[in-house]
Amino acid sequence: MEYDAGLTDRRRQTRSNIYRYIYDAKGFCSRQSLARDLGLSLPTVYQNLSKLMSAGLVRDSGEQQSTGGRKASGLSIVPDARVAVGISVTEHRLRIAAADLVLNELAYQEVDNGPIHRFADMGGLLAQVLEEFLDRFAIDRGRLLGVGIALPAVMSPDSRYITAAPTLRLKDTTLEGLTDSIPYPTYVENDATSGGHAEFFVRGSGRNMAYLSLENGIGGAILVGGAPYLGDNRRSAEFGHMCVEPGGLPCTCGAQGCLEAYCSPRRIRGAFGVPLEEFFSQLECRGPRAGEYEALWDNMLRHLAIGVNNIHMALDCDVVIGGVLSEFLSPYLPRLREYAAGINFIVSDAANLHLSTLRRHTVSLGVALHFVTEFLEHI
Ligand SMILES: [Zn+2]
């Protein structure tokens, strides 16, 4: 552990177990329950806590509980003892979020971004935007674990090369230079995979999950017991490019009839030129163009149901819909479930279809989560 390098492995493990116990505790956590549940003596617990407290990682929670006449005081971790930053790169915008150790959002900012031709050119911009963000929100660089960058791209297994990034209109491109100007640890990941990790973390159920991310580019992640199933070439869960209508609408990938061509929020903007907020408020309050809006939306829902059903058929697990479009889907979830169940011969209710719990900034938080997980694994 960085604040006490002289520890032996066994002692380090004990301290790590104590920290993780407090981190994972759902209710009241005391020194006594720690000693009892971890099979440690009270002096060992006190000694380790004193180190964890002086390192600013654990504190008294201020709660008290009676344990047979004596009052025991509660313990909690210090969530903002460390901070991680995630940057989601999209075709027009950079979305930057800072998160603490329990993935609470500490700060968020969007920055407009021109077309990307080469990632090397982008590295300088990212570094500059990042430093401004850290200054603006007074984020202590000493607590910064690292900076994650999420890209809407299919990447090589070593994250150094992009095979395809249709929404960025890039193909076979190197990522060299992207992170060189950032003076902190960096990590690059696919955007939907990042979103899936964040959603799995906040759900906390441990259930297998397929995450379907409805951004302009549609992608996903498959998490089996929390571990990503990446496929042989790291191209798994490219749900956006499943065919849902043979010979149908053209897709950014060059094919026709992809889920992305039918269910991307871009389709709404393309058809009516209105922001999503306006589209859905018109739909709900039956505004003047509600008839046309409803026809498009129903078509989107029917194709989305085909996509969801395909995922259910292939993977037999919870399907969780996230991304920007999921923010508006709640009133339409019963209809989507009905359509999905209508084409599935096994189930009658599509009850394992859910909307993401983390409604906003999922990708940015998800790529920041990489550093939180790493911190927890190595503490
Ligand atoms: Zn496609």
PDB file of C-alpha atoms in Angstrom, residues 92-366:
ATOM      1  CA  HIS A  92     -19.341  16.613 -31.213  1.00  0.00           C
ATOM      2  CA  ARG A  93     -18.587  16.693 -27.542  1.00  0.00           C
ATOM      3  CA  LEU A  94     -16.251  15.732 -24.715  1.00  0.00           C
ATOM      4  CA  ARG A  95     -18.097  14.768 -21.531  1.00  0.00           C
ATOM      5  CA  ILE A  96     -15.859  14.900 -18.478  1.00  0.00           C
ATOM      6  CA  ALA A  97     -16.806  13.574 -15.061  1.00  0.00           C
ATOM      7  CA  ALA A  98     -14.920  13.239 -11.793  1.00  0.00           C
ATOM      8  CA  ALA A  99     -16.006  10.511  -9.409  1.00  0.00           C
ATOM      9  CA  ASP A 100     -15.102   9.504  -5.881  1.00  0.00           C
ATOM     10  CA  LEU A 101     -14.401   5.989  -4.614  1.00  0.00           C
ATOM     11  CA  VAL A 102     -18.086   5.011  -4.564  1.00  0.00           C
ATOM     12  CA  LEU A 103     -18.686   6.480  -8.019  1.00  0.00           C
ATOM     13  CA  ASN A 104     -20.519   9.574  -6.809  1.00  0.00           C
ATOM     14  CA  GLU A 105     -20.210  12.282  -9.413  1.00  0.00           C
ATOM     15  CA  LEU A 106     -18.130  15.128  -7.980  1.00  0.00           C
ATOM     16  CA  ALA A 107     -17.996  17.315 -11.076  1.00  0.00           C
ATOM     17  CA  TYR A 108     -19.191  17.248 -14.674  1.00  0.00           C
ATOM     18  CA  GLN A 109     -18.597  19.369 -17.723  1.00  0.00           C
ATOM     19  CA  GLU A 110     -19.225  19.176 -21.459  1.00  0.00           C
ATOM     20  CA  VAL A 111     -16.901  20.738 -23.995  1.00  0.00           C
ATOM     21  CA  ASP A 112     -17.667  21.113 -27.693  1.00  0.00           C
ATOM     22  CA  ASN A 113     -15.343  19.269 -29.960  1.00  0.00           C
ATOM     23  CA  GLY A 114     -14.664  19.588 -33.688  1.00  0.00           C
ATOM     24  CA  PRO A 115     -14.327  16.654 -36.081  1.00  0.00           C
ATOM     25  CA  ILE A 116     -11.518  14.263 -35.191  1.00  0.00           C
ATOM     26  CA  HIS A 117      -9.103  13.429 -38.000  1.00  0.00           C
ATOM     27  CA  ARG A 118      -6.195  11.983 -36.047  1.00  0.00           C
ATOM     28  CA  PHE A 119      -6.103  11.003 -32.401  1.00  0.00           C
ATOM     29  CA  ALA A 120      -2.597  12.392 -32.088  1.00  0.00           C
ATOM     30  CA  ASP A 121      -4.036  15.884 -32.725  1.00  0.00           C
ATOM     31  CA  MET A 122      -6.621  15.268 -30.100  1.00  0.00           C
ATOM     32  CA  GLY A 123      -4.149  14.419 -27.344  1.00  0.00           C
ATOM     33  CA  GLY A 124      -3.162  18.044 -26.770  1.00  0.00           C
ATOM     34  CA  LEU A 125      -6.779  19.186 -26.626  1.00  0.00           C
ATOM     35  CA  LEU A 126      -7.688  16.446 -24.151  1.00  0.00           C
ATOM     36  CA  ALA A 127      -4.789  17.365 -21.873  1.00  0.00           C
ATOM     37  CA  GLN A 128      -5.723  21.051 -21.949  1.00  0.00           C
ATOM     38  CA  VAL A 129      -9.416  20.450 -21.312  1.00  0.00           C
ATOM     39  CA  LEU A 130      -8.540  18.092 -18.475  1.00  0.00           C
ATOM     40  CA  GLU A 131      -6.296  20.615 -16.670  1.00  0.00           C
ATOM     41  CA  GLU A 132      -8.955  23.320 -17.011  1.00  0.00           C
ATOM     42  CA  PHE A 133     -11.538  20.925 -15.596  1.00  0.00           C
ATOM     43  CA  LEU A 134      -9.314  20.048 -12.605  1.00  0.00           C
ATOM     44  CA  ASP A 135      -8.711  23.768 -11.935  1.00  0.00           C
ATOM     45  CA  ARG A 136     -12.321  24.790 -12.366  1.00  0.00           C
ATOM     46  CA  PHE A 137     -13.627  22.238  -9.877  1.00  0.00           C
ATOM     47  CA  ALA A 138     -10.595  22.502  -7.562  1.00  0.00           C
ATOM     48  CA  ILE A 139      -9.868  18.780  -7.832  1.00  0.00           C
ATOM     49  CA  ASP A 140      -6.766  17.871  -5.848  1.00  0.00           C
ATOM     50  CA  ARG A 141      -4.305  16.355  -8.330  1.00  0.00           C
ATOM     51  CA  GLY A 142      -2.627  14.533  -5.450  1.00  0.00           C
ATOM     52  CA  ARG A 143      -5.777  12.462  -5.024  1.00  0.00           C
ATOM     53  CA  LEU A 144      -6.257  11.779  -8.713  1.00  0.00           C
ATOM     54  CA  LEU A 145      -5.968   8.052  -9.428  1.00  0.00           C
ATOM     55  CA  GLY A 146      -6.080   8.407 -13.190  1.00  0.00           C
ATOM     56  CA  VAL A 147      -7.940   9.509 -16.282  1.00  0.00           C
ATOM     57  CA  GLY A 148     -10.052   7.155 -18.348  1.00  0.00           C
ATOM     58  CA  ILE A 149     -10.939   7.896 -21.957  1.00  0.00           C
ATOM     59  CA  ALA A 150     -13.941   6.224 -23.570  1.00  0.00           C
ATOM     60  CA  LEU A 151     -14.205   6.067 -27.346  1.00  0.00           C
ATOM     61  CA  PRO A 152     -17.105   4.939 -29.549  1.00  0.00           C
ATOM     62  CA  ALA A 153     -14.785   2.512 -31.271  1.00  0.00           C
ATOM     63  CA  VAL A 154     -13.913  -1.116 -31.802  1.00  0.00           C
ATOM     64  CA  MET A 155     -10.342  -1.350 -30.540  1.00  0.00           C
ATOM     65  CA  SER A 156      -7.479  -3.782 -30.781  1.00  0.00           C
ATOM     66  CA  PRO A 157      -6.930  -5.911 -27.648  1.00  0.00           C
ATOM     67  CA  ASP A 158      -4.049  -3.672 -26.521  1.00  0.00           C
ATOM     68  CA  SER A 159      -6.156  -0.478 -26.946  1.00  0.00           C
ATOM     69  CA  ARG A 160      -3.560   1.034 -29.310  1.00  0.00           C
ATOM     70  CA  TYR A 161      -5.423   0.745 -32.539  1.00  0.00           C
ATOM     71  CA  ILE A 162      -8.964   1.385 -33.731  1.00  0.00           C
ATOM     72  CA  THR A 163     -10.482  -1.073 -36.150  1.00  0.00           C
ATOM     73  CA  ALA A 164     -13.623   0.993 -36.702  1.00  0.00           C
ATOM     74  CA  ALA A 165     -15.371   3.995 -35.186  1.00  0.00           C
ATOM     75  CA  PRO A 166     -18.336   4.676 -37.496  1.00  0.00           C
ATOM     76  CA  THR A 167     -19.808   7.625 -35.552  1.00  0.00           C
ATOM     77  CA  LEU A 168     -16.407   9.357 -35.605  1.00  0.00           C
ATOM     78  CA  ARG A 169     -16.034   8.390 -39.274  1.00  0.00           C
ATOM     79  CA  LEU A 170     -12.712   6.714 -38.562  1.00  0.00           C
ATOM     80  CA  LYS A 171     -11.325   3.355 -39.581  1.00  0.00           C
ATOM     81  CA  ASP A 172      -8.025   1.571 -39.070  1.00  0.00           C
ATOM     82  CA  THR A 173      -6.460   4.380 -37.055  1.00  0.00           C
ATOM     83  CA  THR A 174      -3.721   4.374 -34.471  1.00  0.00           C
ATOM     84  CA  LEU A 175      -4.390   5.767 -30.993  1.00  0.00           C
ATOM     85  CA  GLU A 176      -0.761   6.786 -30.698  1.00  0.00           C
ATOM     86  CA  GLY A 177      -0.406  10.250 -29.220  1.00  0.00           C
ATOM     87  CA  LEU A 178      -3.860  10.317 -27.657  1.00  0.00           C
ATOM     88  CA  THR A 179      -2.681  10.068 -24.062  1.00  0.00           C
ATOM     89  CA  ASP A 180       0.955  11.249 -24.321  1.00  0.00           C
ATOM     90  CA  SER A 181       0.252  14.782 -23.079  1.00  0.00           C
ATOM     91  CA  ILE A 182      -1.712  13.658 -20.021  1.00  0.00           C
ATOM     92  CA  PRO A 183       0.618  13.544 -16.992  1.00  0.00           C
ATOM     93  CA  TYR A 184      -1.504  11.039 -15.018  1.00  0.00           C
ATOM     94  CA  PRO A 185      -2.164   7.323 -15.417  1.00  0.00           C
ATOM     95  CA  THR A 186      -4.484   6.804 -18.389  1.00  0.00           C
ATOM     96  CA  TYR A 187      -6.750   4.058 -19.635  1.00  0.00           C
ATOM     97  CA  VAL A 188      -8.650   3.795 -22.924  1.00  0.00           C
ATOM     98  CA  GLU A 189     -11.814   1.753 -23.308  1.00  0.00           C
ATOM     99  CA  ASN A 190     -14.815   1.336 -25.578  1.00  0.00           C
ATOM    100  CA  ASP A 191     -17.685   3.638 -24.534  1.00  0.00           C
ATOM    101  CA  ALA A 192     -20.429   1.040 -24.189  1.00  0.00           C
ATOM    102  CA  THR A 193     -18.153  -1.344 -22.293  1.00  0.00           C
ATOM    103  CA  SER A 194     -17.446   1.514 -19.866  1.00  0.00           C
ATOM    104  CA  GLY A 195     -21.161   2.186 -19.473  1.00  0.00           C
ATOM    105  CA  GLY A 196     -21.779  -1.509 -18.792  1.00  0.00           C
ATOM    106  CA  HIS A 197     -19.146  -1.578 -16.057  1.00  0.00           C
ATOM    107  CA  ALA A 198     -20.652   1.482 -14.368  1.00  0.00           C
ATOM    108  CA  GLU A 199     -24.135   0.013 -14.481  1.00  0.00           C
ATOM    109  CA  PHE A 200     -22.977  -3.345 -13.109  1.00  0.00           C
ATOM    110  CA  PHE A 201     -21.176  -1.539 -10.274  1.00  0.00           C
ATOM    111  CA  VAL A 202     -24.141   0.585  -9.189  1.00  0.00           C
ATOM    112  CA  ARG A 203     -26.686  -2.238  -9.549  1.00  0.00           C
ATOM    113  CA  GLY A 204     -24.582  -4.313  -7.168  1.00  0.00           C
ATOM    114  CA  SER A 205     -26.725  -7.414  -7.786  1.00  0.00           C
ATOM    115  CA  GLY A 206     -23.910  -9.480  -9.291  1.00  0.00           C
ATOM    116  CA  ARG A 207     -26.333 -10.842 -11.903  1.00  0.00           C
ATOM    117  CA  ASN A 208     -25.182 -11.563 -15.454  1.00  0.00           C
ATOM    118  CA  MET A 209     -26.032  -8.642 -17.660  1.00  0.00           C
ATOM    119  CA  ALA A 210     -26.122  -7.487 -21.252  1.00  0.00           C
ATOM    120  CA  TYR A 211     -25.878  -3.723 -21.394  1.00  0.00           C
ATOM    121  CA  LEU A 212     -27.363  -2.035 -24.453  1.00  0.00           C
ATOM    122  CA  SER A 213     -26.174   1.529 -24.836  1.00  0.00           C
ATOM    123  CA  LEU A 214     -28.459   3.772 -26.895  1.00  0.00           C
ATOM    124  CA  GLU A 215     -26.232   6.691 -27.797  1.00  0.00           C
ATOM    125  CA  ASN A 216     -25.845   8.059 -31.331  1.00  0.00           C
ATOM    126  CA  GLY A 217     -23.708   5.009 -31.833  1.00  0.00           C
ATOM    127  CA  ILE A 218     -25.327   1.930 -30.343  1.00  0.00           C
ATOM    128  CA  GLY A 219     -23.134  -0.570 -28.583  1.00  0.00           C
ATOM    129  CA  GLY A 220     -23.078  -2.755 -25.559  1.00  0.00           C
ATOM    130  CA  ALA A 221     -21.263  -4.910 -23.082  1.00  0.00           C
ATOM    131  CA  ILE A 222     -21.737  -8.444 -21.828  1.00  0.00           C
ATOM    132  CA  LEU A 223     -20.812  -8.975 -18.195  1.00  0.00           C
ATOM    133  CA  VAL A 224     -20.682 -12.526 -16.909  1.00  0.00           C
ATOM    134  CA  GLY A 225     -20.406 -12.482 -13.121  1.00  0.00           C
ATOM    135  CA  GLY A 226     -19.063  -8.945 -13.469  1.00  0.00           C
ATOM    136  CA  ALA A 227     -16.296  -9.892 -15.892  1.00  0.00           C
ATOM    137  CA  PRO A 228     -16.624  -8.649 -19.455  1.00  0.00           C
ATOM    138  CA  TYR A 229     -17.028 -11.213 -22.201  1.00  0.00           C
ATOM    139  CA  LEU A 230     -14.953  -9.540 -24.913  1.00  0.00           C
ATOM    140  CA  GLY A 231     -14.987 -12.156 -27.630  1.00  0.00           C
ATOM    141  CA  ASP A 232     -11.985 -13.471 -29.535  1.00  0.00           C
ATOM    142  CA  ASN A 233     -11.278 -10.127 -31.210  1.00  0.00           C
ATOM    143  CA  ARG A 234     -12.744  -7.766 -28.615  1.00  0.00           C
ATOM    144  CA  ARG A 235     -15.768  -7.214 -30.845  1.00  0.00           C
ATOM    145  CA  SER A 236     -18.472  -8.782 -28.696  1.00  0.00           C
ATOM    146  CA  ALA A 237     -21.703  -6.945 -27.892  1.00  0.00           C
ATOM    147  CA  GLU A 238     -21.676  -4.794 -31.028  1.00  0.00           C
ATOM    148  CA  PHE A 239     -25.445  -4.856 -30.674  1.00  0.00           C
ATOM    149  CA  GLY A 240     -25.876  -1.713 -32.775  1.00  0.00           C
ATOM    150  CA  HIS A 241     -24.882  -3.580 -35.901  1.00  0.00           C
ATOM    151  CA  MET A 242     -27.184  -6.568 -35.522  1.00  0.00           C
ATOM    152  CA  CYS A 243     -29.531  -6.633 -38.477  1.00  0.00           C
ATOM    153  CA  VAL A 244     -33.107  -5.953 -37.384  1.00  0.00           C
ATOM    154  CA  GLU A 245     -34.518  -5.264 -40.874  1.00  0.00           C
ATOM    155  CA  PRO A 246     -32.875  -7.002 -43.858  1.00  0.00           C
ATOM    156  CA  GLY A 247     -32.312  -4.497 -46.666  1.00  0.00           C
ATOM    157  CA  GLY A 248     -33.492  -1.713 -44.356  1.00  0.00           C
ATOM    158  CA  LEU A 249     -32.201   1.771 -43.559  1.00  0.00           C
ATOM    159  CA  PRO A 250     -28.518   2.479 -44.307  1.00  0.00           C
ATOM    160  CA  CYS A 251     -26.198   2.453 -41.294  1.00  0.00           C
ATOM    161  CA  THR A 252     -23.020   4.441 -40.552  1.00  0.00           C
ATOM    162  CA  CYS A 253     -21.115   1.130 -40.760  1.00  0.00           C
ATOM    163  CA  GLY A 254     -21.985   0.750 -44.449  1.00  0.00           C
ATOM    164  CA  ALA A 255     -24.497  -2.068 -43.978  1.00  0.00           C
ATOM    165  CA  GLN A 256     -28.284  -1.858 -44.081  1.00  0.00           C
ATOM    166  CA  GLY A 257     -30.961  -2.523 -41.499  1.00  0.00           C
ATOM    167  CA  CYS A 258     -28.749  -2.334 -38.388  1.00  0.00           C
ATOM    168  CA  LEU A 259     -30.295  -1.689 -34.978  1.00  0.00           C
ATOM    169  CA  GLU A 260     -28.307   1.551 -34.874  1.00  0.00           C
ATOM    170  CA  ALA A 261     -29.909   2.777 -38.105  1.00  0.00           C
ATOM    171  CA  TYR A 262     -33.345   2.288 -36.523  1.00  0.00           C
ATOM    172  CA  CYS A 263     -32.870   3.137 -32.855  1.00  0.00           C
ATOM    173  CA  SER A 264     -30.128   5.749 -32.668  1.00  0.00           C
ATOM    174  CA  PRO A 265     -31.318   9.093 -31.244  1.00  0.00           C
ATOM    175  CA  ARG A 266     -29.767  10.504 -34.392  1.00  0.00           C
ATOM    176  CA  ARG A 267     -32.781   9.164 -36.297  1.00  0.00           C
ATOM    177  CA  ILE A 268     -35.103  11.475 -34.344  1.00  0.00           C
ATOM    178  CA  ARG A 269     -32.935  14.513 -34.985  1.00  0.00           C
ATOM    179  CA  GLY A 270     -32.554  13.515 -38.626  1.00  0.00           C
ATOM    180  CA  ALA A 271     -36.295  13.178 -39.192  1.00  0.00           C
ATOM    181  CA  PHE A 272     -37.564  16.215 -37.295  1.00  0.00           C
ATOM    182  CA  GLY A 273     -34.527  18.359 -36.444  1.00  0.00           C
ATOM    183  CA  VAL A 274     -35.589  18.694 -32.818  1.00  0.00           C
ATOM    184  CA  PRO A 275     -33.720  17.876 -29.619  1.00  0.00           C
ATOM    185  CA  LEU A 276     -34.774  14.720 -27.768  1.00  0.00           C
ATOM    186  CA  GLU A 277     -36.322  16.733 -24.896  1.00  0.00           C
ATOM    187  CA  GLU A 278     -38.686  18.475 -27.306  1.00  0.00           C
ATOM    188  CA  PHE A 279     -39.525  15.307 -29.221  1.00  0.00           C
ATOM    189  CA  PHE A 280     -40.559  13.443 -26.077  1.00  0.00           C
ATOM    190  CA  SER A 281     -42.411  16.342 -24.480  1.00  0.00           C
ATOM    191  CA  GLN A 282     -44.462  16.768 -27.720  1.00  0.00           C
ATOM    192  CA  LEU A 283     -45.162  13.035 -27.711  1.00  0.00           C
ATOM    193  CA  GLU A 284     -46.334  13.083 -24.110  1.00  0.00           C
ATOM    194  CA  CYS A 285     -48.512  16.195 -24.279  1.00  0.00           C
ATOM    195  CA  ARG A 286     -49.868  15.312 -27.736  1.00  0.00           C
ATOM    196  CA  GLY A 287     -48.371  18.416 -29.403  1.00  0.00           C
ATOM    197  CA  PRO A 288     -49.164  19.468 -33.002  1.00  0.00           C
ATOM    198  CA  ARG A 289     -46.768  16.937 -34.605  1.00  0.00           C
ATOM    199  CA  ALA A 290     -47.531  14.141 -32.154  1.00  0.00           C
ATOM    200  CA  GLY A 291     -48.986  11.885 -34.883  1.00  0.00           C
ATOM    201  CA  GLU A 292     -45.780  11.900 -36.946  1.00  0.00           C
ATOM    202  CA  TYR A 293     -43.639  11.648 -33.818  1.00  0.00           C
ATOM    203  CA  GLU A 294     -45.665   8.687 -32.584  1.00  0.00           C
ATOM    204  CA  ALA A 295     -45.301   6.833 -35.903  1.00  0.00           C
ATOM    205  CA  LEU A 296     -41.511   7.164 -35.842  1.00  0.00           C
ATOM    206  CA  TRP A 297     -41.240   6.345 -32.151  1.00  0.00           C
ATOM    207  CA  ASP A 298     -43.410   3.247 -32.460  1.00  0.00           C
ATOM    208  CA  ASN A 299     -41.235   2.057 -35.343  1.00  0.00           C
ATOM    209  CA  MET A 300     -38.130   2.644 -33.202  1.00  0.00           C
ATOM    210  CA  LEU A 301     -39.660   0.715 -30.289  1.00  0.00           C
ATOM    211  CA  ARG A 302     -40.591  -2.228 -32.518  1.00  0.00           C
ATOM    212  CA  HIS A 303     -37.056  -2.491 -33.880  1.00  0.00           C
ATOM    213  CA  LEU A 304     -35.605  -2.041 -30.420  1.00  0.00           C
ATOM    214  CA  ALA A 305     -37.801  -4.944 -29.268  1.00  0.00           C
ATOM    215  CA  ILE A 306     -36.308  -7.130 -32.029  1.00  0.00           C
ATOM    216  CA  GLY A 307     -32.804  -6.200 -30.862  1.00  0.00           C
ATOM    217  CA  VAL A 308     -33.644  -6.858 -27.212  1.00  0.00           C
ATOM    218  CA  ASN A 309     -35.255 -10.172 -28.089  1.00  0.00           C
ATOM    219  CA  ASN A 310     -32.177 -11.256 -30.075  1.00  0.00           C
ATOM    220  CA  ILE A 311     -29.990 -10.507 -27.061  1.00  0.00           C
ATOM    221  CA  HIS A 312     -32.332 -12.411 -24.745  1.00  0.00           C
ATOM    222  CA  MET A 313     -32.395 -15.369 -27.108  1.00  0.00           C
ATOM    223  CA  ALA A 314     -28.616 -15.497 -27.402  1.00  0.00           C
ATOM    224  CA  LEU A 315     -27.645 -14.770 -23.815  1.00  0.00           C
ATOM    225  CA  ASP A 316     -30.575 -15.545 -21.496  1.00  0.00           C
ATOM    226  CA  CYS A 317     -29.756 -12.828 -18.938  1.00  0.00           C
ATOM    227  CA  ASP A 318     -30.907  -9.392 -17.789  1.00  0.00           C
ATOM    228  CA  VAL A 319     -30.819  -6.819 -20.564  1.00  0.00           C
ATOM    229  CA  VAL A 320     -30.235  -3.304 -19.261  1.00  0.00           C
ATOM    230  CA  ILE A 321     -30.802  -0.347 -21.578  1.00  0.00           C
ATOM    231  CA  GLY A 322     -28.638   2.705 -20.976  1.00  0.00           C
ATOM    232  CA  GLY A 323     -27.322   5.665 -22.917  1.00  0.00           C
ATOM    233  CA  VAL A 324     -28.902   9.008 -23.686  1.00  0.00           C
ATOM    234  CA  LEU A 325     -32.150   7.551 -25.099  1.00  0.00           C
ATOM    235  CA  SER A 326     -32.785   5.529 -21.926  1.00  0.00           C
ATOM    236  CA  GLU A 327     -33.380   8.814 -20.072  1.00  0.00           C
ATOM    237  CA  PHE A 328     -36.684   9.094 -21.972  1.00  0.00           C
ATOM    238  CA  LEU A 329     -37.712   5.451 -22.143  1.00  0.00           C
ATOM    239  CA  SER A 330     -39.386   4.970 -18.776  1.00  0.00           C
ATOM    240  CA  PRO A 331     -43.001   5.727 -19.871  1.00  0.00           C
ATOM    241  CA  TYR A 332     -42.569   3.410 -22.857  1.00  0.00           C
ATOM    242  CA  LEU A 333     -41.003   0.459 -21.051  1.00  0.00           C
ATOM    243  CA  PRO A 334     -44.321  -1.468 -20.760  1.00  0.00           C
ATOM    244  CA  ARG A 335     -44.872  -1.122 -24.517  1.00  0.00           C
ATOM    245  CA  LEU A 336     -41.301  -2.163 -25.286  1.00  0.00           C
ATOM    246  CA  ARG A 337     -41.664  -5.195 -23.003  1.00  0.00           C
ATOM    247  CA  GLU A 338     -44.949  -6.086 -24.711  1.00  0.00           C
ATOM    248  CA  TYR A 339     -43.352  -5.899 -28.181  1.00  0.00           C
ATOM    249  CA  ALA A 340     -40.313  -7.913 -27.037  1.00  0.00           C
ATOM    250  CA  ALA A 341     -42.463 -10.583 -25.369  1.00  0.00           C
ATOM    251  CA  GLY A 342     -44.685 -10.722 -28.459  1.00  0.00           C
ATOM    252  CA  ILE A 343     -41.818 -12.111 -30.548  1.00  0.00           C
ATOM    253  CA  ASN A 344     -40.391 -14.408 -27.879  1.00  0.00           C
ATOM    254  CA  PHE A 345     -41.847 -17.902 -27.611  1.00  0.00           C
ATOM    255  CA  ILE A 346     -40.320 -18.619 -24.203  1.00  0.00           C
ATOM    256  CA  VAL A 347     -41.428 -15.744 -21.960  1.00  0.00           C
ATOM    257  CA  SER A 348     -44.649 -13.769 -21.844  1.00  0.00           C
ATOM    258  CA  ASP A 349     -43.527 -10.596 -20.099  1.00  0.00           C
ATOM    259  CA  ALA A 350     -39.870  -9.641 -20.862  1.00  0.00           C
ATOM    260  CA  ALA A 351     -39.468  -8.991 -17.125  1.00  0.00           C
ATOM    261  CA  ASN A 352     -35.694  -9.257 -17.413  1.00  0.00           C
ATOM    262  CA  LEU A 353     -35.583  -6.103 -19.516  1.00  0.00           C
ATOM    263  CA  HIS A 354     -34.587  -3.069 -17.416  1.00  0.00           C
ATOM    264  CA  LEU A 355     -33.617   0.543 -17.773  1.00  0.00           C
ATOM    265  CA  SER A 356     -30.250   1.568 -16.445  1.00  0.00           C
ATOM    266  CA  THR A 357     -30.131   2.782 -12.833  1.00  0.00           C
ATOM    267  CA  LEU A 358     -27.407   5.241 -13.641  1.00  0.00           C
ATOM    268  CA  ARG A 359     -29.282   7.586 -15.939  1.00  0.00           C
ATOM    269  CA  ARG A 360     -26.685  10.260 -16.642  1.00  0.00           C
ATOM    270  CA  HIS A 361     -23.019  10.399 -17.611  1.00  0.00           C
ATOM    271  CA  THR A 362     -22.756   6.620 -17.440  1.00  0.00           C
ATOM    272  CA  VAL A 363     -19.921   6.335 -19.957  1.00  0.00           C
ATOM    273  CA  SER A 364     -17.722   9.007 -18.343  1.00  0.00           C
ATOM    274  CA  LEU A 365     -18.299   7.542 -14.878  1.00  0.00           C
ATOM    275  CA  GLY A 366     -17.788   4.021 -16.203  1.00  0.00           C
TER     276      GLY A 366
END
